[in-house]
């Protein structure tokens, strides 16, 4: 799970990036790194400089699209060219700051709305899921279902363990999988999100469980990177291989 150990699996604790702020700072730094042409490439970028420029621009574009930010690429290109040419900006510092603040407010409002929608969907999912055969609900609201029963030892709160896992959203979208990487993860129980901290000590070596984690026991309102939005209920398939 490439988001759990800080940029590792998605069961560990990580913080989301503020796309507007980071992208705006990056674009600012871009002016000092590369020359940008206002005309589009007619052919595939060939030189190292062209490839680097394209790669940076593509990543920034992906971030804007992912966060549903409306960008005028022509104006943005002109601004970068103005900075490269040491021209005076066409907007004052105050005007640019106000524009950034307005965009950030819109992004935060959209994210809040997204979070409320995810929270409602998660509650509805868990309410229906707890009625299914074999699903056990704990006092915290976490749910799990035993798939395979193991007979090995149980980890403690500070144990190092090795496990295979797969994480999905309630819509089935996979955001992380050690199975896909064909490599189990080894980590300390104390490093993981609250839902994992609760469920791992209940498991035995050889156990394979499906675990349903409410948002407040996962990444809460912040979400995690771009894979997990705010207030997302998460589903993990956890196979406890070894207590080290």
PDB file of C-alpha atoms in Angstrom:
ATOM      1  CA  UNK A   1       0.000   0.000   0.000  1.00  0.00           C
ATOM      2  CA  UNK A   2       2.075   2.854  -1.089  1.00  0.00           C
ATOM      3  CA  UNK A   3       0.556   5.289   1.339  1.00  0.00           C
ATOM      4  CA  UNK A   4       0.746   3.617   4.656  1.00  0.00           C
ATOM      5  CA  UNK A   5       4.344   4.052   5.637  1.00  0.00           C
ATOM      6  CA  UNK A   6       4.263   7.670   4.736  1.00  0.00           C
ATOM      7  CA  UNK A   7       4.502   7.023   1.038  1.00  0.00           C
ATOM      8  CA  UNK A   8       4.341   3.347   1.545  1.00  0.00           C
ATOM      9  CA  UNK A   9       1.193   1.288   2.109  1.00  0.00           C
ATOM     10  CA  UNK A  10      -2.203   2.910   2.537  1.00  0.00           C
ATOM     11  CA  UNK A  11      -2.833   1.574   6.022  1.00  0.00           C
ATOM     12  CA  UNK A  12      -0.135   3.744   7.582  1.00  0.00           C
ATOM     13  CA  UNK A  13      -0.616   7.394   8.411  1.00  0.00           C
ATOM     14  CA  UNK A  14      -0.080  10.038   5.676  1.00  0.00           C
ATOM     15  CA  UNK A  15      -1.227  13.577   4.940  1.00  0.00           C
ATOM     16  CA  UNK A  16      -2.780  14.831   1.764  1.00  0.00           C
ATOM     17  CA  UNK A  17      -1.099  17.493  -0.303  1.00  0.00           C
ATOM     18  CA  UNK A  18      -2.740  20.830  -0.988  1.00  0.00           C
ATOM     19  CA  UNK A  19      -2.633  20.658  -4.751  1.00  0.00           C
ATOM     20  CA  UNK A  20      -3.173  24.334  -5.425  1.00  0.00           C
ATOM     21  CA  UNK A  21      -0.398  25.447  -3.108  1.00  0.00           C
ATOM     22  CA  UNK A  22       2.095  22.817  -4.213  1.00  0.00           C
ATOM     23  CA  UNK A  23       1.354  23.206  -7.894  1.00  0.00           C
ATOM     24  CA  UNK A  24       1.546  26.983  -7.699  1.00  0.00           C
ATOM     25  CA  UNK A  25       4.894  26.836  -5.931  1.00  0.00           C
ATOM     26  CA  UNK A  26       6.128  24.278  -8.436  1.00  0.00           C
ATOM     27  CA  UNK A  27       5.063  26.377 -11.384  1.00  0.00           C
ATOM     28  CA  UNK A  28       6.890  29.290  -9.809  1.00  0.00           C
ATOM     29  CA  UNK A  29      10.038  27.196  -9.504  1.00  0.00           C
ATOM     30  CA  UNK A  30       9.545  25.973 -13.048  1.00  0.00           C
ATOM     31  CA  UNK A  31      10.470  29.375 -14.395  1.00  0.00           C
ATOM     32  CA  UNK A  32      13.940  28.956 -12.988  1.00  0.00           C
ATOM     33  CA  UNK A  33      14.375  25.466 -14.405  1.00  0.00           C
ATOM     34  CA  UNK A  34      13.039  25.269 -17.933  1.00  0.00           C
ATOM     35  CA  UNK A  35      12.103  27.376 -20.913  1.00  0.00           C
ATOM     36  CA  UNK A  36       8.472  27.107 -21.903  1.00  0.00           C
ATOM     37  CA  UNK A  37       7.138  27.701 -25.362  1.00  0.00           C
ATOM     38  CA  UNK A  38       3.590  28.953 -25.851  1.00  0.00           C
ATOM     39  CA  UNK A  39       3.219  26.792 -28.946  1.00  0.00           C
ATOM     40  CA  UNK A  40       2.254  23.146 -28.647  1.00  0.00           C
ATOM     41  CA  UNK A  41       4.618  20.360 -29.679  1.00  0.00           C
ATOM     42  CA  UNK A  42       3.989  19.174 -33.208  1.00  0.00           C
ATOM     43  CA  UNK A  43       6.073  16.074 -32.552  1.00  0.00           C
ATOM     44  CA  UNK A  44       6.980  13.888 -29.621  1.00  0.00           C
ATOM     45  CA  UNK A  45       9.462  15.613 -27.263  1.00  0.00           C
ATOM     46  CA  UNK A  46      12.923  14.342 -28.171  1.00  0.00           C
ATOM     47  CA  UNK A  47      15.665  16.177 -26.282  1.00  0.00           C
ATOM     48  CA  UNK A  48      16.244  15.759 -22.551  1.00  0.00           C
ATOM     49  CA  UNK A  49      15.073  19.332 -22.023  1.00  0.00           C
ATOM     50  CA  UNK A  50      11.870  18.759 -23.987  1.00  0.00           C
ATOM     51  CA  UNK A  51      11.163  15.476 -22.203  1.00  0.00           C
ATOM     52  CA  UNK A  52      11.720  17.020 -18.777  1.00  0.00           C
ATOM     53  CA  UNK A  53       9.538  20.006 -19.649  1.00  0.00           C
ATOM     54  CA  UNK A  54       6.773  17.751 -20.930  1.00  0.00           C
ATOM     55  CA  UNK A  55       6.956  15.453 -17.913  1.00  0.00           C
ATOM     56  CA  UNK A  56       6.669  18.367 -15.481  1.00  0.00           C
ATOM     57  CA  UNK A  57       3.822  19.949 -17.417  1.00  0.00           C
ATOM     58  CA  UNK A  58       1.937  16.675 -17.700  1.00  0.00           C
ATOM     59  CA  UNK A  59       2.167  16.010 -13.966  1.00  0.00           C
ATOM     60  CA  UNK A  60       0.910  19.493 -13.163  1.00  0.00           C
ATOM     61  CA  UNK A  61      -1.933  19.044 -15.644  1.00  0.00           C
ATOM     62  CA  UNK A  62      -2.883  15.734 -14.043  1.00  0.00           C
ATOM     63  CA  UNK A  63      -3.045  17.434 -10.656  1.00  0.00           C
ATOM     64  CA  UNK A  64      -5.275  20.221 -11.950  1.00  0.00           C
ATOM     65  CA  UNK A  65      -7.611  17.742 -13.671  1.00  0.00           C
ATOM     66  CA  UNK A  66      -7.736  15.454 -10.650  1.00  0.00           C
ATOM     67  CA  UNK A  67      -8.823  18.339  -8.437  1.00  0.00           C
ATOM     68  CA  UNK A  68     -11.242  19.714 -11.041  1.00  0.00           C
ATOM     69  CA  UNK A  69      -9.428  23.040 -11.268  1.00  0.00           C
ATOM     70  CA  UNK A  70     -10.338  25.211 -14.230  1.00  0.00           C
ATOM     71  CA  UNK A  71      -7.101  26.417 -15.799  1.00  0.00           C
ATOM     72  CA  UNK A  72      -6.598  28.656 -18.815  1.00  0.00           C
ATOM     73  CA  UNK A  73      -3.468  27.021 -20.225  1.00  0.00           C
ATOM     74  CA  UNK A  74      -2.771  29.894 -22.617  1.00  0.00           C
ATOM     75  CA  UNK A  75      -2.759  32.436 -19.784  1.00  0.00           C
ATOM     76  CA  UNK A  76      -0.693  30.126 -17.595  1.00  0.00           C
ATOM     77  CA  UNK A  77       1.877  29.648 -20.359  1.00  0.00           C
ATOM     78  CA  UNK A  78       2.059  33.420 -20.866  1.00  0.00           C
ATOM     79  CA  UNK A  79       2.663  33.962 -17.152  1.00  0.00           C
ATOM     80  CA  UNK A  80       5.540  31.469 -17.149  1.00  0.00           C
ATOM     81  CA  UNK A  81       7.049  33.098 -20.223  1.00  0.00           C
ATOM     82  CA  UNK A  82       6.728  36.533 -18.593  1.00  0.00           C
ATOM     83  CA  UNK A  83       8.586  35.269 -15.538  1.00  0.00           C
ATOM     84  CA  UNK A  84      11.314  33.686 -17.682  1.00  0.00           C
ATOM     85  CA  UNK A  85      11.749  36.958 -19.553  1.00  0.00           C
ATOM     86  CA  UNK A  86      11.900  38.961 -16.295  1.00  0.00           C
ATOM     87  CA  UNK A  87       8.851  40.942 -17.378  1.00  0.00           C
ATOM     88  CA  UNK A  88       6.713  42.726 -14.821  1.00  0.00           C
ATOM     89  CA  UNK A  89       3.661  40.619 -13.926  1.00  0.00           C
ATOM     90  CA  UNK A  90       0.372  41.683 -15.479  1.00  0.00           C
ATOM     91  CA  UNK A  91      -1.294  41.283 -12.080  1.00  0.00           C
ATOM     92  CA  UNK A  92      -0.178  42.817  -8.821  1.00  0.00           C
ATOM     93  CA  UNK A  93       1.010  40.606  -5.967  1.00  0.00           C
ATOM     94  CA  UNK A  94      -2.245  41.323  -4.139  1.00  0.00           C
ATOM     95  CA  UNK A  95      -4.303  40.372  -7.195  1.00  0.00           C
ATOM     96  CA  UNK A  96      -2.407  37.109  -7.616  1.00  0.00           C
ATOM     97  CA  UNK A  97      -2.739  36.307  -3.925  1.00  0.00           C
ATOM     98  CA  UNK A  98      -6.477  37.007  -4.044  1.00  0.00           C
ATOM     99  CA  UNK A  99      -6.856  34.760  -7.099  1.00  0.00           C
ATOM    100  CA  UNK A 100      -5.013  31.940  -5.342  1.00  0.00           C
ATOM    101  CA  UNK A 101      -7.115  32.345  -2.205  1.00  0.00           C
ATOM    102  CA  UNK A 102     -10.334  32.259  -4.227  1.00  0.00           C
ATOM    103  CA  UNK A 103      -9.250  29.105  -6.025  1.00  0.00           C
ATOM    104  CA  UNK A 104      -8.212  27.480  -2.762  1.00  0.00           C
ATOM    105  CA  UNK A 105     -11.569  28.292  -1.151  1.00  0.00           C
ATOM    106  CA  UNK A 106     -13.356  26.682  -4.093  1.00  0.00           C
ATOM    107  CA  UNK A 107     -11.165  23.599  -3.817  1.00  0.00           C
ATOM    108  CA  UNK A 108     -11.733  23.284  -0.078  1.00  0.00           C
ATOM    109  CA  UNK A 109     -15.489  23.742  -0.502  1.00  0.00           C
ATOM    110  CA  UNK A 110     -15.589  21.051  -3.178  1.00  0.00           C
ATOM    111  CA  UNK A 111     -13.510  18.739  -0.999  1.00  0.00           C
ATOM    112  CA  UNK A 112     -15.834  19.330   1.958  1.00  0.00           C
ATOM    113  CA  UNK A 113     -18.851  18.458  -0.184  1.00  0.00           C
ATOM    114  CA  UNK A 114     -17.053  15.358  -1.426  1.00  0.00           C
ATOM    115  CA  UNK A 115     -16.318  14.410   2.186  1.00  0.00           C
ATOM    116  CA  UNK A 116     -19.944  14.742   3.272  1.00  0.00           C
ATOM    117  CA  UNK A 117     -21.051  12.573   0.370  1.00  0.00           C
ATOM    118  CA  UNK A 118     -18.442   9.926   1.217  1.00  0.00           C
ATOM    119  CA  UNK A 119     -19.396  10.003   4.908  1.00  0.00           C
ATOM    120  CA  UNK A 120     -23.063   9.325   4.125  1.00  0.00           C
ATOM    121  CA  UNK A 121     -22.172   6.567   1.665  1.00  0.00           C
ATOM    122  CA  UNK A 122     -19.838   4.958   4.192  1.00  0.00           C
ATOM    123  CA  UNK A 123     -22.443   4.927   6.953  1.00  0.00           C
ATOM    124  CA  UNK A 124     -25.028   3.399   4.643  1.00  0.00           C
ATOM    125  CA  UNK A 125     -22.559   0.766   3.485  1.00  0.00           C
ATOM    126  CA  UNK A 126     -21.560  -0.248   7.024  1.00  0.00           C
ATOM    127  CA  UNK A 127     -25.181  -0.337   8.195  1.00  0.00           C
ATOM    128  CA  UNK A 128     -26.048  -2.807   5.446  1.00  0.00           C
ATOM    129  CA  UNK A 129     -22.795  -4.736   5.714  1.00  0.00           C
ATOM    130  CA  UNK A 130     -23.124  -5.537   9.421  1.00  0.00           C
ATOM    131  CA  UNK A 131     -26.283  -7.531   8.654  1.00  0.00           C
ATOM    132  CA  UNK A 132     -24.419  -9.892   6.348  1.00  0.00           C
ATOM    133  CA  UNK A 133     -23.578 -13.399   7.460  1.00  0.00           C
ATOM    134  CA  UNK A 134     -20.188 -13.745   9.129  1.00  0.00           C
ATOM    135  CA  UNK A 135     -19.584 -10.025   9.617  1.00  0.00           C
ATOM    136  CA  UNK A 136     -18.556  -9.052  13.150  1.00  0.00           C
ATOM    137  CA  UNK A 137     -18.849  -5.453  14.377  1.00  0.00           C
ATOM    138  CA  UNK A 138     -16.648  -4.182  17.217  1.00  0.00           C
ATOM    139  CA  UNK A 139     -17.464  -1.442  19.731  1.00  0.00           C
ATOM    140  CA  UNK A 140     -15.567   1.102  17.636  1.00  0.00           C
ATOM    141  CA  UNK A 141     -17.716   0.388  14.587  1.00  0.00           C
ATOM    142  CA  UNK A 142     -14.999  -1.523  12.742  1.00  0.00           C
ATOM    143  CA  UNK A 143     -16.239  -4.652  10.973  1.00  0.00           C
ATOM    144  CA  UNK A 144     -14.458  -7.812   9.911  1.00  0.00           C
ATOM    145  CA  UNK A 145     -15.148 -11.179   8.364  1.00  0.00           C
ATOM    146  CA  UNK A 146     -12.914 -14.219   8.790  1.00  0.00           C
ATOM    147  CA  UNK A 147     -11.966 -15.804   5.466  1.00  0.00           C
ATOM    148  CA  UNK A 148      -9.234 -18.211   6.576  1.00  0.00           C
ATOM    149  CA  UNK A 149      -8.487 -19.318  10.146  1.00  0.00           C
ATOM    150  CA  UNK A 150      -4.853 -19.472  11.238  1.00  0.00           C
ATOM    151  CA  UNK A 151      -3.378 -21.081  14.346  1.00  0.00           C
ATOM    152  CA  UNK A 152      -0.207 -19.048  14.801  1.00  0.00           C
ATOM    153  CA  UNK A 153       0.635 -16.437  17.410  1.00  0.00           C
ATOM    154  CA  UNK A 154      -1.050 -13.066  17.787  1.00  0.00           C
ATOM    155  CA  UNK A 155       0.797  -9.758  17.440  1.00  0.00           C
ATOM    156  CA  UNK A 156       0.979  -7.226  20.250  1.00  0.00           C
ATOM    157  CA  UNK A 157       0.563  -3.462  19.982  1.00  0.00           C
ATOM    158  CA  UNK A 158       4.303  -3.029  19.391  1.00  0.00           C
ATOM    159  CA  UNK A 159       4.979  -6.157  17.303  1.00  0.00           C
ATOM    160  CA  UNK A 160       6.582  -6.152  13.889  1.00  0.00           C
ATOM    161  CA  UNK A 161       4.542  -8.175  11.443  1.00  0.00           C
ATOM    162  CA  UNK A 162       4.599  -9.290   7.828  1.00  0.00           C
ATOM    163  CA  UNK A 163       1.338  -9.287   5.905  1.00  0.00           C
ATOM    164  CA  UNK A 164      -0.191  -9.361   2.473  1.00  0.00           C
ATOM    165  CA  UNK A 165      -3.078  -6.968   1.921  1.00  0.00           C
ATOM    166  CA  UNK A 166      -5.342  -5.350  -0.617  1.00  0.00           C
ATOM    167  CA  UNK A 167      -7.195  -2.084  -0.051  1.00  0.00           C
ATOM    168  CA  UNK A 168     -10.291  -0.857  -1.870  1.00  0.00           C
ATOM    169  CA  UNK A 169     -12.916   1.842  -1.554  1.00  0.00           C
ATOM    170  CA  UNK A 170     -16.523   0.772  -1.019  1.00  0.00           C
ATOM    171  CA  UNK A 171     -17.114   1.121  -4.764  1.00  0.00           C
ATOM    172  CA  UNK A 172     -14.525  -1.590  -5.369  1.00  0.00           C
ATOM    173  CA  UNK A 173     -11.781   0.729  -6.619  1.00  0.00           C
ATOM    174  CA  UNK A 174      -8.412  -0.669  -5.548  1.00  0.00           C
ATOM    175  CA  UNK A 175      -5.927   1.855  -4.169  1.00  0.00           C
ATOM    176  CA  UNK A 176      -3.168  -0.423  -2.916  1.00  0.00           C
ATOM    177  CA  UNK A 177      -2.138  -4.068  -2.995  1.00  0.00           C
ATOM    178  CA  UNK A 178       0.921  -5.968  -1.863  1.00  0.00           C
ATOM    179  CA  UNK A 179      -0.381  -8.900  -3.909  1.00  0.00           C
ATOM    180  CA  UNK A 180      -0.130  -6.821  -7.060  1.00  0.00           C
ATOM    181  CA  UNK A 181       3.478  -5.988  -6.187  1.00  0.00           C
ATOM    182  CA  UNK A 182       4.079  -9.652  -5.348  1.00  0.00           C
ATOM    183  CA  UNK A 183       5.770  -8.576  -2.127  1.00  0.00           C
ATOM    184  CA  UNK A 184       4.293  -8.655   1.398  1.00  0.00           C
ATOM    185  CA  UNK A 185       4.783  -5.662   3.684  1.00  0.00           C
ATOM    186  CA  UNK A 186       6.673  -5.696   6.980  1.00  0.00           C
ATOM    187  CA  UNK A 187       5.892  -2.983   9.525  1.00  0.00           C
ATOM    188  CA  UNK A 188       5.235  -2.240  13.178  1.00  0.00           C
ATOM    189  CA  UNK A 189       1.658  -2.444  14.448  1.00  0.00           C
ATOM    190  CA  UNK A 190       2.145   0.968  16.060  1.00  0.00           C
ATOM    191  CA  UNK A 191       2.749   2.606  12.663  1.00  0.00           C
ATOM    192  CA  UNK A 192      -0.601   1.847  11.110  1.00  0.00           C
ATOM    193  CA  UNK A 193      -3.978   3.590  11.007  1.00  0.00           C
ATOM    194  CA  UNK A 194      -6.355   3.097  13.938  1.00  0.00           C
ATOM    195  CA  UNK A 195      -8.417   0.422  12.201  1.00  0.00           C
ATOM    196  CA  UNK A 196      -5.351  -1.724  11.606  1.00  0.00           C
ATOM    197  CA  UNK A 197      -4.104  -1.131  15.154  1.00  0.00           C
ATOM    198  CA  UNK A 198      -7.395  -2.495  16.436  1.00  0.00           C
ATOM    199  CA  UNK A 199      -7.740  -5.510  14.189  1.00  0.00           C
ATOM    200  CA  UNK A 200      -4.179  -6.842  13.941  1.00  0.00           C
ATOM    201  CA  UNK A 201      -3.897  -7.903  17.630  1.00  0.00           C
ATOM    202  CA  UNK A 202      -7.120  -9.889  17.152  1.00  0.00           C
ATOM    203  CA  UNK A 203      -5.618 -11.937  14.335  1.00  0.00           C
ATOM    204  CA  UNK A 204      -3.369 -15.006  14.381  1.00  0.00           C
ATOM    205  CA  UNK A 205      -0.591 -15.960  12.002  1.00  0.00           C
ATOM    206  CA  UNK A 206      -2.258 -17.631   9.042  1.00  0.00           C
ATOM    207  CA  UNK A 207      -5.486 -15.658   9.404  1.00  0.00           C
ATOM    208  CA  UNK A 208      -6.973 -13.955   6.372  1.00  0.00           C
ATOM    209  CA  UNK A 209      -9.687 -11.420   7.129  1.00  0.00           C
ATOM    210  CA  UNK A 210     -11.765  -8.915   5.232  1.00  0.00           C
ATOM    211  CA  UNK A 211     -11.827  -5.729   7.281  1.00  0.00           C
ATOM    212  CA  UNK A 212     -14.234  -2.809   6.877  1.00  0.00           C
ATOM    213  CA  UNK A 213     -12.853   0.387   8.401  1.00  0.00           C
ATOM    214  CA  UNK A 214     -14.995   3.493   9.079  1.00  0.00           C
ATOM    215  CA  UNK A 215     -13.443   6.766   7.955  1.00  0.00           C
ATOM    216  CA  UNK A 216     -12.726   7.915  11.516  1.00  0.00           C
ATOM    217  CA  UNK A 217     -10.544   4.824  12.019  1.00  0.00           C
ATOM    218  CA  UNK A 218      -8.824   5.316   8.660  1.00  0.00           C
ATOM    219  CA  UNK A 219      -7.828   8.705   7.206  1.00  0.00           C
ATOM    220  CA  UNK A 220     -10.808  10.786   8.313  1.00  0.00           C
ATOM    221  CA  UNK A 221     -11.483  14.186   6.809  1.00  0.00           C
ATOM    222  CA  UNK A 222      -7.988  14.546   5.345  1.00  0.00           C
ATOM    223  CA  UNK A 223      -7.991  11.445   3.203  1.00  0.00           C
ATOM    224  CA  UNK A 224      -4.656  10.184   1.928  1.00  0.00           C
ATOM    225  CA  UNK A 225      -3.034  11.564  -1.177  1.00  0.00           C
ATOM    226  CA  UNK A 226      -5.038  11.283  -4.358  1.00  0.00           C
ATOM    227  CA  UNK A 227      -6.136   7.684  -3.887  1.00  0.00           C
ATOM    228  CA  UNK A 228      -8.313   8.135  -0.796  1.00  0.00           C
ATOM    229  CA  UNK A 229     -10.651  11.100  -0.521  1.00  0.00           C
ATOM    230  CA  UNK A 230     -12.012  12.666   2.670  1.00  0.00           C
ATOM    231  CA  UNK A 231     -14.225  10.517   4.920  1.00  0.00           C
ATOM    232  CA  UNK A 232     -13.773   7.367   2.857  1.00  0.00           C
ATOM    233  CA  UNK A 233     -14.730   4.029   4.399  1.00  0.00           C
ATOM    234  CA  UNK A 234     -12.066   1.487   3.443  1.00  0.00           C
ATOM    235  CA  UNK A 235     -12.106  -2.257   2.850  1.00  0.00           C
ATOM    236  CA  UNK A 236      -8.971  -4.311   3.397  1.00  0.00           C
ATOM    237  CA  UNK A 237      -8.192  -7.929   2.793  1.00  0.00           C
ATOM    238  CA  UNK A 238      -5.449  -8.733   5.306  1.00  0.00           C
ATOM    239  CA  UNK A 239      -3.439 -11.937   5.409  1.00  0.00           C
ATOM    240  CA  UNK A 240      -1.231 -12.117   8.512  1.00  0.00           C
ATOM    241  CA  UNK A 241       1.811 -14.080   7.410  1.00  0.00           C
ATOM    242  CA  UNK A 242       4.192 -13.699  10.316  1.00  0.00           C
ATOM    243  CA  UNK A 243       4.631 -12.059  13.703  1.00  0.00           C
ATOM    244  CA  UNK A 244       8.322 -11.176  13.773  1.00  0.00           C
TER     245      UNK A 244
END
